[in-house]
Amino acid sequence: MKFFHISDLHIGKTVNGFTMIEEQKHVFAQIREYIKTEFPDAVVIAGDVYDRSIPSIEAVRVFDDFITDLAQLDTAVILISGNHDSPERLNYASRLLSSHRLFFCGTFDGIIRKISLSDEYGEVNFWLLPFIKPASVYGMFGDKTVENHEDAVAAALEAAEIDYTARNVLVSHQYYTKPGVTAIRSESELKPVGDLDAVDAGLVERFDYAALGHLHGQQSVGSKHIRYCGSPIKYSFSEWQQKKSITVVELGEKGTLAVDSLPIVPIHDMREIRGEIETLMSTEKSSSADKEDYLRVVLTDETEIIDPMGKLRSVYPNIMSIGFENSRSHIDLGAISASTETVETLSPYELFGEFFLNTQGSVMSAEQAEIVRTLLETEDEE
């Protein structure tokens, strides 16, 4: 049994004001081409189909085109909802769609839905567990105490009464952890304070493969059969060094597993460049890679630059953010030694002068000083 494992499509997402729709269409086109050459039995989508619970019309159309293409390729699609999705919207017409081998599981009613596909070794059972929270499953498991996400997942798995002598694949969208294993997290993920949504990966150890969604960097949780495939697109600069791919899973007879990946090539990559502005704008530097990539620029100039974004975008049109790294940005404000008593004796103008000196590394010019005085006088009058 061969299947593609993908997740965290986040259709309709914008990153720093740039829509990712065209990138997402480009990814889906690559998946379709891989299906034509790799012939998977199924495509498993482990949640976060959309970026918002109420997706835009354009996002819905893009997903509709993608799913229609997969159905025409006679490939089974197994899909669950994630924490960004609206469970009810994804669940719409799921019974009707299942007759076309499109198995959508948006909502959870206390029973983990099972989909069985067959190969030469018999059946492979896919267990569909959409994203669940303790409050959403309250009362579903009798008197069983459900205080956190781990309790909710444990109760759902216990109620399923899974026969682990058969071949079983779990499709789940939760944050699974294992002691001693540090997860690769991304800025584009929703992260509760203190990892309150963490679930012990030991709960899913007995599955032949756990197809996970939620984390945007591809990784295994301790064992290769418990795996996050990662998002197919870089959705934050914390991911700019990651290589995005489709995870390919092959299950042979019971106990036999192979995991591989197929690369995904973006229209425009996301990367970081740093240096002085004149160097970055030079032909030698700008021609070393695609100028239209999505960029985070870190400027190291010591002198003040007027309109750095405007200048840089004349060469690099898709700059998403600019940062500065120089002697002034490295000043430790916590090391300022002025005592509370001293600060209290300073006027607002003197306080601002001290602030300017400590953050800019120089005193104000006469023109800057006059502007500050005028602003402070105007505020006093008001």
Coordinates of C-alpha atoms in Angstrom, one line a residue:
M1 CA 0.0 0.0 0.0
K2 CA 1.5 3.3 -1.1
F3 CA 0.1 6.6 -0.1
F4 CA 1.2 10.3 -0.1
H5 CA 1.1 12.0 3.2
I6 CA 0.6 15.8 3.1
S7 CA -0.9 18.3 5.6
D8 CA -1.1 22.0 6.6
L9 CA -2.1 23.3 3.1
H10 CA -3.4 26.5 4.6
I11 CA -5.2 27.4 1.4
G12 CA -5.8 31.1 1.3
K13 CA -3.0 32.1 3.6
T14 CA -1.1 35.4 3.2
V15 CA 2.4 35.9 4.5
N16 CA 3.5 39.4 5.3
G17 CA 0.8 40.7 3.1
F18 CA 1.6 38.4 0.1
T19 CA -1.0 35.9 -1.0
M20 CA 0.2 32.4 -1.3
I21 CA -2.6 31.2 -3.7
E22 CA -0.4 31.0 -6.8
E23 CA 2.2 29.1 -4.8
Q24 CA -0.5 26.7 -3.5
K25 CA -1.8 26.1 -7.1
H26 CA 1.8 25.4 -8.1
V27 CA 2.2 22.8 -5.3
F28 CA -1.1 21.1 -6.2
A29 CA 0.0 20.8 -9.8
Q30 CA 3.2 19.1 -8.7
I31 CA 1.3 16.6 -6.6
R32 CA -1.0 15.8 -9.5
E33 CA 2.1 15.1 -11.7
Y34 CA 3.7 12.9 -9.0
I35 CA 0.5 10.9 -8.8
K36 CA 0.7 10.2 -12.5
T37 CA 4.3 8.8 -12.1
E38 CA 4.2 7.2 -8.6
F39 CA 0.7 5.7 -8.7
P40 CA -0.2 6.0 -5.0
D41 CA -3.3 4.2 -3.7
A42 CA -4.3 7.2 -1.7
V43 CA -3.5 10.8 -0.8
V44 CA -3.8 11.4 3.0
I45 CA -4.3 15.1 4.1
A46 CA -3.7 15.4 7.8
G47 CA -5.6 18.6 8.5
D48 CA -5.4 22.4 8.1
V49 CA -6.8 22.4 4.6
Y50 CA -7.7 26.0 4.9
D51 CA -5.9 28.8 6.7
R52 CA -9.2 30.2 8.2
S53 CA -12.3 28.5 9.5
I54 CA -14.3 30.7 7.0
P55 CA -12.2 30.5 3.9
S56 CA -12.3 33.0 1.0
I57 CA -14.3 32.1 -2.2
E58 CA -10.9 31.9 -4.0
A59 CA -9.5 29.4 -1.5
V60 CA -12.6 27.2 -1.8
R61 CA -12.3 27.2 -5.6
V62 CA -8.6 26.2 -5.4
F63 CA -9.3 23.3 -3.1
D64 CA -12.3 22.2 -5.2
D65 CA -10.2 22.1 -8.3
F66 CA -7.5 20.1 -6.5
I67 CA -9.9 17.5 -5.1
T68 CA -11.7 17.2 -8.5
D69 CA -8.4 16.5 -10.2
L70 CA -7.5 13.8 -7.6
A71 CA -10.9 12.1 -8.1
Q72 CA -10.4 12.0 -11.9
L73 CA -7.0 10.3 -11.3
D74 CA -8.9 7.6 -9.5
T75 CA -6.9 8.1 -6.3
A76 CA -8.5 7.7 -2.9
V77 CA -8.4 10.9 -0.8
I78 CA -8.4 10.6 3.0
L79 CA -8.8 13.9 4.8
I80 CA -9.3 15.2 8.3
S81 CA -9.8 18.7 9.7
G82 CA -7.2 20.6 11.6
N83 CA -7.3 23.4 14.2
H84 CA -7.5 26.1 11.5
D85 CA -10.4 24.4 9.7
S86 CA -14.2 24.6 10.3
P87 CA -15.0 20.9 11.0
E88 CA -18.6 21.2 9.9
R89 CA -17.7 22.9 6.6
L90 CA -15.2 20.2 5.7
N91 CA -17.6 17.5 6.8
Y92 CA -20.3 18.8 4.4
A93 CA -21.5 16.1 1.9
S94 CA -18.9 13.7 3.2
R95 CA -21.2 10.7 2.9
L96 CA -22.0 11.5 -0.7
L97 CA -18.3 12.1 -1.5
S98 CA -17.2 8.7 0.0
S99 CA -18.9 7.0 -2.9
H100 CA -16.3 8.6 -5.1
R101 CA -13.5 7.5 -2.7
L102 CA -13.2 11.0 -1.2
F103 CA -13.2 10.3 2.5
F104 CA -13.6 13.5 4.5
C105 CA -13.8 13.6 8.3
G106 CA -14.3 17.0 9.6
T107 CA -16.2 16.4 12.8
F108 CA -15.7 14.0 15.7
D109 CA -18.6 12.5 17.5
G110 CA -16.8 10.2 19.9
I111 CA -16.0 7.4 17.4
I112 CA -12.9 7.4 15.3
R113 CA -13.9 6.8 11.7
K114 CA -12.3 3.8 9.9
I115 CA -11.6 3.6 6.2
S116 CA -10.3 0.3 4.8
L117 CA -8.3 0.0 1.6
S118 CA -7.0 -3.3 0.2
D119 CA -3.8 -4.4 -1.4
E120 CA -2.1 -7.8 -2.0
Y121 CA -1.6 -8.3 1.7
G122 CA -5.1 -7.6 2.7
E123 CA -6.7 -4.5 4.3
V124 CA -5.0 -1.4 5.6
N125 CA -7.2 0.5 8.1
F126 CA -7.0 4.2 8.2
W127 CA -8.3 5.7 11.4
L128 CA -9.4 9.3 11.0
L129 CA -9.0 11.5 14.1
P130 CA -9.6 15.2 13.3
F131 CA -8.3 17.9 15.7
I132 CA -10.0 17.6 19.0
K133 CA -9.9 19.7 22.2
P134 CA -10.9 18.6 25.7
A135 CA -14.0 20.9 25.7
S136 CA -15.2 19.5 22.4
V137 CA -15.3 15.9 23.6
Y138 CA -16.8 16.6 27.0
G139 CA -19.3 13.9 28.0
M140 CA -18.6 11.7 24.9
F141 CA -16.8 9.0 27.0
G142 CA -19.1 8.6 30.0
D143 CA -17.4 9.3 33.3
K144 CA -13.9 9.3 31.9
T145 CA -12.0 12.4 33.0
V146 CA -10.8 14.5 30.1
E147 CA -8.8 17.5 31.4
N148 CA -6.4 18.1 28.5
H149 CA -5.6 17.2 24.9
E150 CA -3.7 14.0 25.9
D151 CA -6.7 12.8 27.8
A152 CA -9.0 13.5 24.9
V153 CA -6.8 11.5 22.4
A154 CA -6.3 8.7 24.8
A155 CA -10.0 8.4 25.4
A156 CA -10.8 8.4 21.7
L157 CA -8.2 5.7 20.9
E158 CA -9.4 3.5 23.7
A159 CA -13.1 3.8 22.6
A160 CA -12.1 2.8 19.0
E161 CA -11.1 -0.7 20.2
I162 CA -8.4 -1.0 17.5
D163 CA -7.1 -4.5 16.5
Y164 CA -3.4 -3.8 16.4
T165 CA -2.6 -7.2 14.8
A166 CA -4.0 -5.8 11.6
R167 CA -2.2 -3.0 9.6
N168 CA -3.4 0.4 10.9
V169 CA -2.6 4.0 10.0
L170 CA -3.6 6.8 12.2
V171 CA -4.4 10.2 10.6
S172 CA -4.3 12.9 13.3
H173 CA -3.8 16.6 13.7
Q174 CA -2.4 17.2 17.2
Y175 CA 0.9 18.2 18.8
Y176 CA 2.6 14.9 19.6
T177 CA 5.7 14.9 21.8
K178 CA 8.2 12.4 23.2
P179 CA 10.6 12.8 26.1
G180 CA 14.1 13.6 24.9
V181 CA 12.9 14.7 21.4
T182 CA 12.9 18.4 20.6
A183 CA 10.2 19.3 18.1
I184 CA 11.0 21.7 15.2
R185 CA 8.4 24.5 15.6
S186 CA 7.6 27.3 13.2
E187 CA 6.4 30.9 13.8
S188 CA 3.4 30.2 11.5
E189 CA 2.0 27.6 13.9
L190 CA -0.5 28.3 16.7
K191 CA 1.4 27.6 19.9
P192 CA -0.5 27.6 23.3
V193 CA 1.5 28.9 26.2
G194 CA 3.4 26.1 28.0
D195 CA 2.6 23.4 25.4
L196 CA -0.8 22.8 27.0
D197 CA -1.9 21.0 23.8
A198 CA 0.9 18.4 24.0
V199 CA 0.0 14.7 23.5
D200 CA 2.4 11.8 24.4
A201 CA 3.4 10.1 21.2
G202 CA 3.5 6.8 23.1
L203 CA -0.3 6.7 22.7
V204 CA 0.2 6.1 18.9
E205 CA 3.3 3.9 19.0
R206 CA 1.3 0.7 18.1
F207 CA 0.1 2.0 14.8
D208 CA 2.0 0.9 11.7
Y209 CA 2.2 4.5 10.7
A210 CA 0.9 7.8 12.2
A211 CA 0.3 10.4 9.5
L212 CA 0.4 13.6 11.5
G213 CA -0.4 17.2 10.8
H214 CA 0.1 20.5 12.7
L215 CA 3.9 21.1 12.7
H216 CA 5.1 22.8 9.6
G217 CA 8.6 21.2 9.5
Q218 CA 8.8 17.6 8.4
Q219 CA 10.1 15.4 11.2
S220 CA 9.6 12.1 13.1
V221 CA 8.6 12.0 16.7
G222 CA 11.1 9.5 18.0
S223 CA 10.3 6.8 15.5
K224 CA 10.1 7.0 11.7
H225 CA 6.6 5.6 11.7
I226 CA 5.3 8.6 13.8
R227 CA 5.8 11.4 11.4
Y228 CA 4.9 15.0 10.5
C229 CA 5.1 15.6 6.8
G230 CA 5.3 19.4 7.3
S231 CA 3.6 22.1 5.2
P232 CA 4.2 22.0 1.5
I233 CA 5.1 25.8 1.4
K234 CA 7.2 27.9 3.6
Y235 CA 4.8 30.1 5.6
S236 CA 7.3 31.9 7.9
F237 CA 10.9 32.9 7.9
S238 CA 11.5 30.4 10.6
E239 CA 11.2 27.8 7.8
W240 CA 13.4 29.5 5.2
Q241 CA 16.1 26.8 5.4
Q242 CA 13.7 23.9 5.3
K243 CA 13.2 21.7 2.2
K244 CA 9.6 21.1 1.5
S245 CA 8.4 17.8 0.2
I246 CA 5.7 15.2 -0.1
T247 CA 6.1 12.2 2.3
V248 CA 5.7 8.9 0.5
V249 CA 4.7 5.9 2.7
E250 CA 4.7 2.2 1.6
L251 CA 3.3 -0.5 3.8
G252 CA 4.1 -4.1 2.9
E253 CA 3.1 -7.0 5.0
K254 CA 2.6 -6.4 8.7
G255 CA 5.7 -4.8 10.2
T256 CA 7.2 -3.6 6.9
L257 CA 7.4 0.1 6.3
A258 CA 9.3 2.4 3.9
V259 CA 9.2 6.2 4.1
D260 CA 10.6 8.4 1.4
S261 CA 10.0 11.9 0.1
L262 CA 9.4 13.8 -3.2
P263 CA 10.7 17.4 -3.5
I264 CA 8.4 20.3 -3.9
V265 CA 9.8 23.3 -5.9
P266 CA 8.2 26.7 -5.2
I267 CA 7.6 29.4 -7.8
H268 CA 9.5 31.8 -5.5
D269 CA 11.6 30.5 -2.7
M270 CA 11.7 32.1 0.8
R271 CA 15.2 33.1 1.9
E272 CA 17.2 35.6 3.9
I273 CA 20.0 37.9 2.7
R274 CA 22.2 40.2 4.8
G275 CA 24.8 42.9 4.2
E276 CA 25.2 46.5 3.4
I277 CA 22.6 48.0 1.1
E278 CA 24.9 48.9 -1.7
T279 CA 26.4 45.4 -1.8
L280 CA 22.9 43.8 -1.8
M281 CA 21.8 45.9 -4.7
S282 CA 24.9 45.2 -6.8
T283 CA 24.5 43.2 -10.0
E284 CA 26.9 40.5 -8.7
K285 CA 24.8 39.9 -5.5
S286 CA 21.3 40.3 -6.9
S287 CA 22.0 38.0 -9.9
S288 CA 23.3 35.1 -7.7
A289 CA 19.7 33.9 -7.1
D290 CA 16.1 34.6 -8.1
K291 CA 15.4 38.3 -7.5
E292 CA 11.7 37.6 -7.1
D293 CA 12.1 35.3 -4.2
Y294 CA 10.3 36.2 -0.9
L295 CA 13.0 37.9 1.1
R296 CA 13.9 38.9 4.6
V297 CA 16.6 41.5 4.3
V298 CA 19.0 42.2 7.2
L299 CA 20.9 45.4 6.7
T300 CA 24.3 45.9 8.4
D301 CA 24.9 49.5 7.4
E302 CA 26.2 51.8 10.3
T303 CA 24.9 54.9 8.6
E304 CA 21.2 56.0 8.4
I305 CA 19.4 54.9 5.2
I306 CA 16.6 56.9 3.7
D307 CA 13.7 54.7 2.4
P308 CA 15.6 51.4 2.4
M309 CA 12.5 49.4 1.5
G310 CA 11.9 51.5 -1.6
K311 CA 15.5 51.2 -2.8
L312 CA 15.7 47.5 -2.2
R313 CA 12.3 46.8 -3.9
S314 CA 13.6 48.4 -7.1
V315 CA 15.8 45.3 -7.3
Y316 CA 13.9 42.7 -5.2
P317 CA 10.2 43.2 -5.7
N318 CA 9.0 40.6 -3.2
I319 CA 10.8 41.8 0.0
M320 CA 8.6 40.8 3.0
S321 CA 10.6 42.4 5.8
I322 CA 13.7 44.4 6.6
G323 CA 15.7 44.2 9.8
F324 CA 18.9 46.0 11.0
E325 CA 22.0 44.5 12.5
N326 CA 24.7 46.9 13.5
S327 CA 26.4 48.4 16.5
R328 CA 23.4 50.4 17.4
S329 CA 21.0 47.5 17.3
H330 CA 23.3 45.5 19.6
I331 CA 23.2 48.1 22.4
D332 CA 22.0 46.4 25.6
L333 CA 19.3 48.7 27.0
G334 CA 19.3 46.7 30.2
A335 CA 22.8 47.9 30.9
I336 CA 22.0 51.5 31.1
S337 CA 23.3 52.6 34.5
A338 CA 21.2 55.6 35.3
S339 CA 19.6 55.2 38.7
T340 CA 15.9 55.8 39.5
E341 CA 16.9 58.9 41.4
T342 CA 18.8 60.3 38.4
V343 CA 16.1 59.6 36.0
E344 CA 13.5 61.4 38.1
T345 CA 15.6 64.6 37.9
L346 CA 15.7 64.7 34.1
S347 CA 13.2 66.6 32.0
P348 CA 11.3 64.9 29.2
Y349 CA 13.6 66.4 26.7
E350 CA 16.7 65.2 28.6
L351 CA 15.2 61.7 29.0
F352 CA 14.6 61.5 25.2
G353 CA 18.1 62.8 24.6
E354 CA 19.5 59.9 26.8
F355 CA 17.2 57.4 25.0
F356 CA 18.4 58.7 21.6
L357 CA 22.0 58.5 22.6
N358 CA 21.7 54.9 23.9
T359 CA 19.7 53.6 21.0
Q360 CA 21.3 55.5 18.1
G361 CA 24.9 55.7 19.3
S362 CA 25.1 59.5 18.8
V363 CA 23.6 62.7 20.0
M364 CA 20.8 64.4 18.2
S365 CA 21.5 66.9 15.5
A366 CA 20.4 70.5 16.0
E367 CA 17.5 69.9 13.6
Q368 CA 16.4 66.7 15.4
A369 CA 16.7 68.5 18.8
E370 CA 14.4 71.3 17.6
I371 CA 11.8 68.9 16.3
V372 CA 11.7 67.1 19.7
R373 CA 11.4 70.4 21.6
T374 CA 8.6 71.5 19.4
L375 CA 6.7 68.2 19.9
L376 CA 7.1 68.3 23.6
E377 CA 5.9 71.9 23.8
T378 CA 2.9 71.1 21.7
E379 CA 2.0 68.2 24.0
D380 CA 2.4 70.4 27.1
E381 CA 0.0 73.0 25.6
E382 CA -2.6 70.4 24.8

